[in-house]
């Protein structure tokens, strides 16, 4: 039987506010345990939550970016469950009336096709604390620094049909929230987490299969692996005559498997009801208009502009707009050098290769964008050749200065003096009469031999175009 995979994602983006969603406690990462949890976060008697308007502004910003309806009136609810890292015994979230309702996001598939993924909702909620299970001699420790941290939970429609589509969607959301500057997207610190709802059904079947929810996947690579494992697990169970249980599962990256965590709760298990301590959230058109004015250029808009203004291919534009930092870096190199195509080649090529090799983000590049732009400019103005530029770039990466300093220090300036190049060619021809005779008898491939010898004689500094033109003339006699 042929099976179809059905995937929906719930993405939790930690909003980049300085304080928590209902208290004034700091959200800064890395503090000592339980030093950033105030009386409100600890649910002390008599305390009352106060909504952080920056969190609302960021939620609206996201909603506008995906074409959602911004609810003029939304309601906070209490989601009741009991767990050690939830001091109140409930989580303040939004249920029936979320702030962001409906929306769409386009993703690009491997074959270049554009697929539209529906966004069901995005709602505001508070994060829980964190349970720590190591170094407590059989007990668990609780760190409540995260308790009350503002989250935007972005819930998709079950529109994805493969792990690759799910990863593409998650990466697009990740780029979007970073472009909007509403989330830093740091998956290692838990600022961006994914829950994947995965089910399978016979090809052509309209009814959804029983789903399993894979919780808190914190990397795109693990998301793809977890979904693929879960799909195979479900297919094997069904084909063996078993049935899928609706449950929450965890992904074990070391074993590359998912394992059962608990049976999946339904909404009624949480006994949602409006929070009596919080008034309904009302957002007027003036507020929305103010947020709209603060919107940056979004990834898809930037991609179209790169194609139009810089004459880049759709692929190059897609790569260069994948992150806000990459786009800024490229545009700086293009502006300094005056050559968008070369700027794209160097940003996507030599620079990205070394960044990947050393596991660095482009914002951590040892070669600033202005310096790479200066290097590309020296290729454009024929100060150095593209080949020599690679040597210069390596020296720049090692901290030996900008392009001009390296070129001057190592004597790498390109030879553009026709007389000097011609003199080198004459010497090569005179030293290789046999190869000259063979070339003139029709062995055209020997042209490369003479180019190599001439380059060697000029220490790779001869201008390639000039060298080729002069060499052709000389070899023809």
mmCIF file of C-alpha atoms in Angstrom, residues 150-370:
data_model
loop_
_atom_site.group_PDB
_atom_site.id
_atom_site.type_symbol
_atom_site.label_atom_id
_atom_site.label_comp_id
_atom_site.label_asym_id
_atom_site.label_seq_id
_atom_site.Cartn_x
_atom_site.Cartn_y
_atom_site.Cartn_z
ATOM 1 C CA UNK A 150 6.756 35.434 26.458
ATOM 2 C CA UNK A 151 6.124 32.967 23.652
ATOM 3 C CA UNK A 152 4.316 33.220 20.356
ATOM 4 C CA UNK A 153 2.992 29.781 19.431
ATOM 5 C CA UNK A 154 2.575 29.536 15.661
ATOM 6 C CA UNK A 155 0.294 26.671 14.628
ATOM 7 C CA UNK A 156 0.225 25.487 11.023
ATOM 8 C CA UNK A 157 -2.451 23.610 9.125
ATOM 9 C CA UNK A 158 -1.588 19.919 8.449
ATOM 10 C CA UNK A 159 -0.453 20.893 4.944
ATOM 11 C CA UNK A 160 3.034 19.374 4.802
ATOM 12 C CA UNK A 161 3.566 16.010 3.167
ATOM 13 C CA UNK A 162 7.216 15.226 3.910
ATOM 14 C CA UNK A 163 9.930 15.909 6.460
ATOM 15 C CA UNK A 164 11.715 18.113 3.909
ATOM 16 C CA UNK A 165 8.599 20.274 3.506
ATOM 17 C CA UNK A 166 8.331 20.579 7.292
ATOM 18 C CA UNK A 167 11.962 21.653 7.570
ATOM 19 C CA UNK A 168 11.523 24.150 4.733
ATOM 20 C CA UNK A 169 8.507 25.657 6.515
ATOM 21 C CA UNK A 170 10.292 25.764 9.893
ATOM 22 C CA UNK A 171 13.332 27.455 8.335
ATOM 23 C CA UNK A 172 11.082 30.014 6.633
ATOM 24 C CA UNK A 173 9.367 30.849 9.944
ATOM 25 C CA UNK A 174 12.793 30.999 11.613
ATOM 26 C CA UNK A 175 14.083 33.474 9.027
ATOM 27 C CA UNK A 176 10.889 35.503 9.250
ATOM 28 C CA UNK A 177 10.908 36.012 13.018
ATOM 29 C CA UNK A 178 14.563 37.033 12.842
ATOM 30 C CA UNK A 179 13.904 39.493 10.004
ATOM 31 C CA UNK A 180 11.083 40.948 12.103
ATOM 32 C CA UNK A 181 13.447 41.099 15.110
ATOM 33 C CA UNK A 182 10.814 39.551 17.346
ATOM 34 C CA UNK A 183 12.870 36.430 18.191
ATOM 35 C CA UNK A 184 16.605 35.725 18.127
ATOM 36 C CA UNK A 185 15.922 32.207 16.794
ATOM 37 C CA UNK A 186 18.589 30.605 18.994
ATOM 38 C CA UNK A 187 17.572 26.952 18.994
ATOM 39 C CA UNK A 188 20.377 25.869 21.348
ATOM 40 C CA UNK A 189 19.049 28.243 24.031
ATOM 41 C CA UNK A 190 15.442 27.176 23.455
ATOM 42 C CA UNK A 191 14.311 30.438 21.847
ATOM 43 C CA UNK A 192 12.858 28.581 18.861
ATOM 44 C CA UNK A 193 11.341 25.125 19.360
ATOM 45 C CA UNK A 194 9.196 22.869 17.196
ATOM 46 C CA UNK A 195 6.507 20.326 18.003
ATOM 47 C CA UNK A 196 5.645 18.109 15.030
ATOM 48 C CA UNK A 197 2.223 16.459 14.676
ATOM 49 C CA UNK A 198 2.781 13.460 12.412
ATOM 50 C CA UNK A 199 0.319 10.932 10.968
ATOM 51 C CA UNK A 200 0.041 8.690 7.928
ATOM 52 C CA UNK A 201 -2.924 7.630 5.782
ATOM 53 C CA UNK A 202 -3.438 5.571 2.627
ATOM 54 C CA UNK A 203 -2.736 7.559 -0.525
ATOM 55 C CA UNK A 204 -5.965 9.181 -1.682
ATOM 56 C CA UNK A 205 -7.659 8.977 1.715
ATOM 57 C CA UNK A 206 -9.148 12.290 2.890
ATOM 58 C CA UNK A 207 -9.604 11.433 6.564
ATOM 59 C CA UNK A 208 -6.616 12.216 8.764
ATOM 60 C CA UNK A 209 -4.844 9.379 10.527
ATOM 61 C CA UNK A 210 -4.158 9.215 14.269
ATOM 62 C CA UNK A 211 -1.313 11.570 15.040
ATOM 63 C CA UNK A 212 1.638 11.499 17.372
ATOM 64 C CA UNK A 213 3.134 14.769 18.600
ATOM 65 C CA UNK A 214 6.930 14.942 18.761
ATOM 66 C CA UNK A 215 7.786 17.551 21.390
ATOM 67 C CA UNK A 216 10.492 20.199 21.620
ATOM 68 C CA UNK A 217 12.754 19.408 18.678
ATOM 69 C CA UNK A 218 15.565 21.957 18.769
ATOM 70 C CA UNK A 219 17.333 21.646 15.404
ATOM 71 C CA UNK A 220 16.243 21.416 11.773
ATOM 72 C CA UNK A 221 18.364 18.310 11.250
ATOM 73 C CA UNK A 222 16.741 16.548 14.196
ATOM 74 C CA UNK A 223 13.292 17.676 13.026
ATOM 75 C CA UNK A 224 13.792 15.941 9.679
ATOM 76 C CA UNK A 225 15.210 12.799 11.260
ATOM 77 C CA UNK A 226 12.478 12.637 13.922
ATOM 78 C CA UNK A 227 9.664 12.935 11.379
ATOM 79 C CA UNK A 228 11.200 10.348 9.058
ATOM 80 C CA UNK A 229 11.596 7.894 11.931
ATOM 81 C CA UNK A 230 8.049 8.498 13.143
ATOM 82 C CA UNK A 231 6.581 7.979 9.672
ATOM 83 C CA UNK A 232 8.358 4.643 9.301
ATOM 84 C CA UNK A 233 7.312 3.595 12.822
ATOM 85 C CA UNK A 234 3.648 4.310 12.142
ATOM 86 C CA UNK A 235 3.657 2.561 8.758
ATOM 87 C CA UNK A 236 5.268 -0.548 10.260
ATOM 88 C CA UNK A 237 2.704 -0.687 13.067
ATOM 89 C CA UNK A 238 -0.274 -0.331 10.710
ATOM 90 C CA UNK A 239 1.080 -2.827 8.165
ATOM 91 C CA UNK A 240 1.650 -5.309 11.012
ATOM 92 C CA UNK A 241 -2.017 -5.078 11.986
ATOM 93 C CA UNK A 242 -1.593 -2.677 14.900
ATOM 94 C CA UNK A 243 -3.124 0.726 15.574
ATOM 95 C CA UNK A 244 -1.500 4.086 16.268
ATOM 96 C CA UNK A 245 -1.999 5.577 19.716
ATOM 97 C CA UNK A 246 -2.528 9.301 19.998
ATOM 98 C CA UNK A 247 0.362 10.281 22.215
ATOM 99 C CA UNK A 248 3.173 12.721 22.881
ATOM 100 C CA UNK A 249 6.628 11.426 21.996
ATOM 101 C CA UNK A 250 10.193 12.627 22.521
ATOM 102 C CA UNK A 251 12.990 12.377 19.969
ATOM 103 C CA UNK A 252 16.242 10.761 21.129
ATOM 104 C CA UNK A 253 18.968 12.126 18.843
ATOM 105 C CA UNK A 254 21.589 9.641 20.089
ATOM 106 C CA UNK A 255 19.431 6.638 19.175
ATOM 107 C CA UNK A 256 17.638 8.386 16.277
ATOM 108 C CA UNK A 257 14.245 7.269 17.506
ATOM 109 C CA UNK A 258 11.093 8.649 19.074
ATOM 110 C CA UNK A 259 9.757 7.206 22.306
ATOM 111 C CA UNK A 260 6.445 7.542 24.122
ATOM 112 C CA UNK A 261 6.240 10.283 26.732
ATOM 113 C CA UNK A 262 2.552 10.358 27.665
ATOM 114 C CA UNK A 263 -0.869 9.918 26.114
ATOM 115 C CA UNK A 264 -1.878 12.964 24.074
ATOM 116 C CA UNK A 265 -4.163 15.322 25.921
ATOM 117 C CA UNK A 266 -7.203 16.889 24.305
ATOM 118 C CA UNK A 267 -8.259 20.483 24.902
ATOM 119 C CA UNK A 268 -10.870 19.449 27.473
ATOM 120 C CA UNK A 269 -8.152 17.768 29.548
ATOM 121 C CA UNK A 270 -6.706 21.195 30.252
ATOM 122 C CA UNK A 271 -10.027 22.698 31.445
ATOM 123 C CA UNK A 272 -9.463 25.992 29.624
ATOM 124 C CA UNK A 273 -11.369 28.993 30.959
ATOM 125 C CA UNK A 274 -10.839 32.785 30.624
ATOM 126 C CA UNK A 275 -8.281 34.122 33.078
ATOM 127 C CA UNK A 276 -10.199 36.280 35.562
ATOM 128 C CA UNK A 277 -7.094 38.351 36.358
ATOM 129 C CA UNK A 278 -6.624 39.582 32.772
ATOM 130 C CA UNK A 279 -8.969 41.788 30.793
ATOM 131 C CA UNK A 280 -9.671 40.877 27.152
ATOM 132 C CA UNK A 281 -6.960 42.234 24.854
ATOM 133 C CA UNK A 282 -8.369 44.883 22.526
ATOM 134 C CA UNK A 283 -6.328 46.040 19.521
ATOM 135 C CA UNK A 284 -7.546 48.977 17.461
ATOM 136 C CA UNK A 285 -6.682 49.953 13.874
ATOM 137 C CA UNK A 286 -4.419 52.767 15.052
ATOM 138 C CA UNK A 287 -2.220 50.281 16.917
ATOM 139 C CA UNK A 288 -2.079 47.989 13.880
ATOM 140 C CA UNK A 289 -1.224 50.909 11.577
ATOM 141 C CA UNK A 290 1.638 51.944 13.874
ATOM 142 C CA UNK A 291 3.028 48.409 13.829
ATOM 143 C CA UNK A 292 2.655 48.241 10.046
ATOM 144 C CA UNK A 293 4.823 51.357 9.674
ATOM 145 C CA UNK A 294 7.611 49.618 11.586
ATOM 146 C CA UNK A 295 7.661 46.554 9.323
ATOM 147 C CA UNK A 296 11.024 45.799 7.668
ATOM 148 C CA UNK A 297 11.578 44.452 4.163
ATOM 149 C CA UNK A 298 10.610 40.782 4.437
ATOM 150 C CA UNK A 299 12.565 37.837 2.956
ATOM 151 C CA UNK A 300 10.334 37.286 -0.090
ATOM 152 C CA UNK A 301 10.315 41.015 -0.882
ATOM 153 C CA UNK A 302 14.090 41.169 -0.507
ATOM 154 C CA UNK A 303 14.524 38.133 -2.754
ATOM 155 C CA UNK A 304 12.462 39.766 -5.517
ATOM 156 C CA UNK A 305 14.504 42.965 -5.178
ATOM 157 C CA UNK A 306 17.803 41.069 -5.373
ATOM 158 C CA UNK A 307 16.667 39.379 -8.585
ATOM 159 C CA UNK A 308 15.473 42.667 -10.061
ATOM 160 C CA UNK A 309 18.175 45.091 -8.920
ATOM 161 C CA UNK A 310 21.252 42.856 -8.834
ATOM 162 C CA UNK A 311 20.344 40.569 -11.757
ATOM 163 C CA UNK A 312 20.829 37.485 -9.603
ATOM 164 C CA UNK A 313 19.343 34.069 -10.286
ATOM 165 C CA UNK A 314 16.391 32.970 -8.179
ATOM 166 C CA UNK A 315 18.630 30.399 -6.476
ATOM 167 C CA UNK A 316 21.353 32.918 -5.582
ATOM 168 C CA UNK A 317 18.779 35.420 -4.329
ATOM 169 C CA UNK A 318 17.141 32.716 -2.217
ATOM 170 C CA UNK A 319 20.431 31.738 -0.556
ATOM 171 C CA UNK A 320 21.485 35.338 0.025
ATOM 172 C CA UNK A 321 18.198 36.268 1.698
ATOM 173 C CA UNK A 322 18.005 33.118 3.845
ATOM 174 C CA UNK A 323 19.014 35.191 6.862
ATOM 175 C CA UNK A 324 18.960 38.910 7.550
ATOM 176 C CA UNK A 325 22.685 38.834 8.349
ATOM 177 C CA UNK A 326 23.568 37.106 5.067
ATOM 178 C CA UNK A 327 21.527 39.615 3.060
ATOM 179 C CA UNK A 328 23.166 42.583 4.802
ATOM 180 C CA UNK A 329 26.640 41.103 4.300
ATOM 181 C CA UNK A 330 26.065 40.535 0.582
ATOM 182 C CA UNK A 331 24.631 44.001 -0.008
ATOM 183 C CA UNK A 332 27.622 45.586 1.725
ATOM 184 C CA UNK A 333 30.082 43.603 -0.425
ATOM 185 C CA UNK A 334 28.102 44.510 -3.565
ATOM 186 C CA UNK A 335 28.034 48.214 -2.642
ATOM 187 C CA UNK A 336 31.768 48.432 -1.857
ATOM 188 C CA UNK A 337 32.875 46.414 -4.901
ATOM 189 C CA UNK A 338 30.307 47.632 -7.425
ATOM 190 C CA UNK A 339 29.977 44.048 -8.712
ATOM 191 C CA UNK A 340 26.869 42.248 -7.387
ATOM 192 C CA UNK A 341 27.604 39.020 -9.261
ATOM 193 C CA UNK A 342 31.154 38.709 -7.924
ATOM 194 C CA UNK A 343 29.904 39.751 -4.481
ATOM 195 C CA UNK A 344 27.353 36.919 -4.600
ATOM 196 C CA UNK A 345 29.952 34.399 -5.771
ATOM 197 C CA UNK A 346 32.385 35.260 -2.982
ATOM 198 C CA UNK A 347 29.729 35.446 -0.256
ATOM 199 C CA UNK A 348 28.174 32.106 -1.244
ATOM 200 C CA UNK A 349 31.471 30.484 -2.218
ATOM 201 C CA UNK A 350 34.799 31.034 -0.444
ATOM 202 C CA UNK A 351 33.335 32.875 2.544
ATOM 203 C CA UNK A 352 30.517 30.397 3.218
ATOM 204 C CA UNK A 353 32.879 27.441 2.763
ATOM 205 C CA UNK A 354 35.199 28.672 5.514
ATOM 206 C CA UNK A 355 32.310 29.668 7.771
ATOM 207 C CA UNK A 356 30.864 26.159 7.457
ATOM 208 C CA UNK A 357 34.267 24.565 7.991
ATOM 209 C CA UNK A 358 34.787 26.466 11.237
ATOM 210 C CA UNK A 359 31.104 26.287 12.265
ATOM 211 C CA UNK A 360 30.705 30.066 12.344
ATOM 212 C CA UNK A 361 27.697 32.238 11.651
ATOM 213 C CA UNK A 362 28.183 34.976 9.073
ATOM 214 C CA UNK A 363 27.886 37.574 11.851
ATOM 215 C CA UNK A 364 31.038 35.991 13.354
ATOM 216 C CA UNK A 365 33.054 36.190 10.132
ATOM 217 C CA UNK A 366 36.713 37.171 10.732
ATOM 218 C CA UNK A 367 36.485 39.058 7.413
ATOM 219 C CA UNK A 368 33.980 41.941 7.704
ATOM 220 C CA UNK A 369 31.754 42.666 4.714
ATOM 221 C CA UNK A 370 33.546 45.946 3.974
#
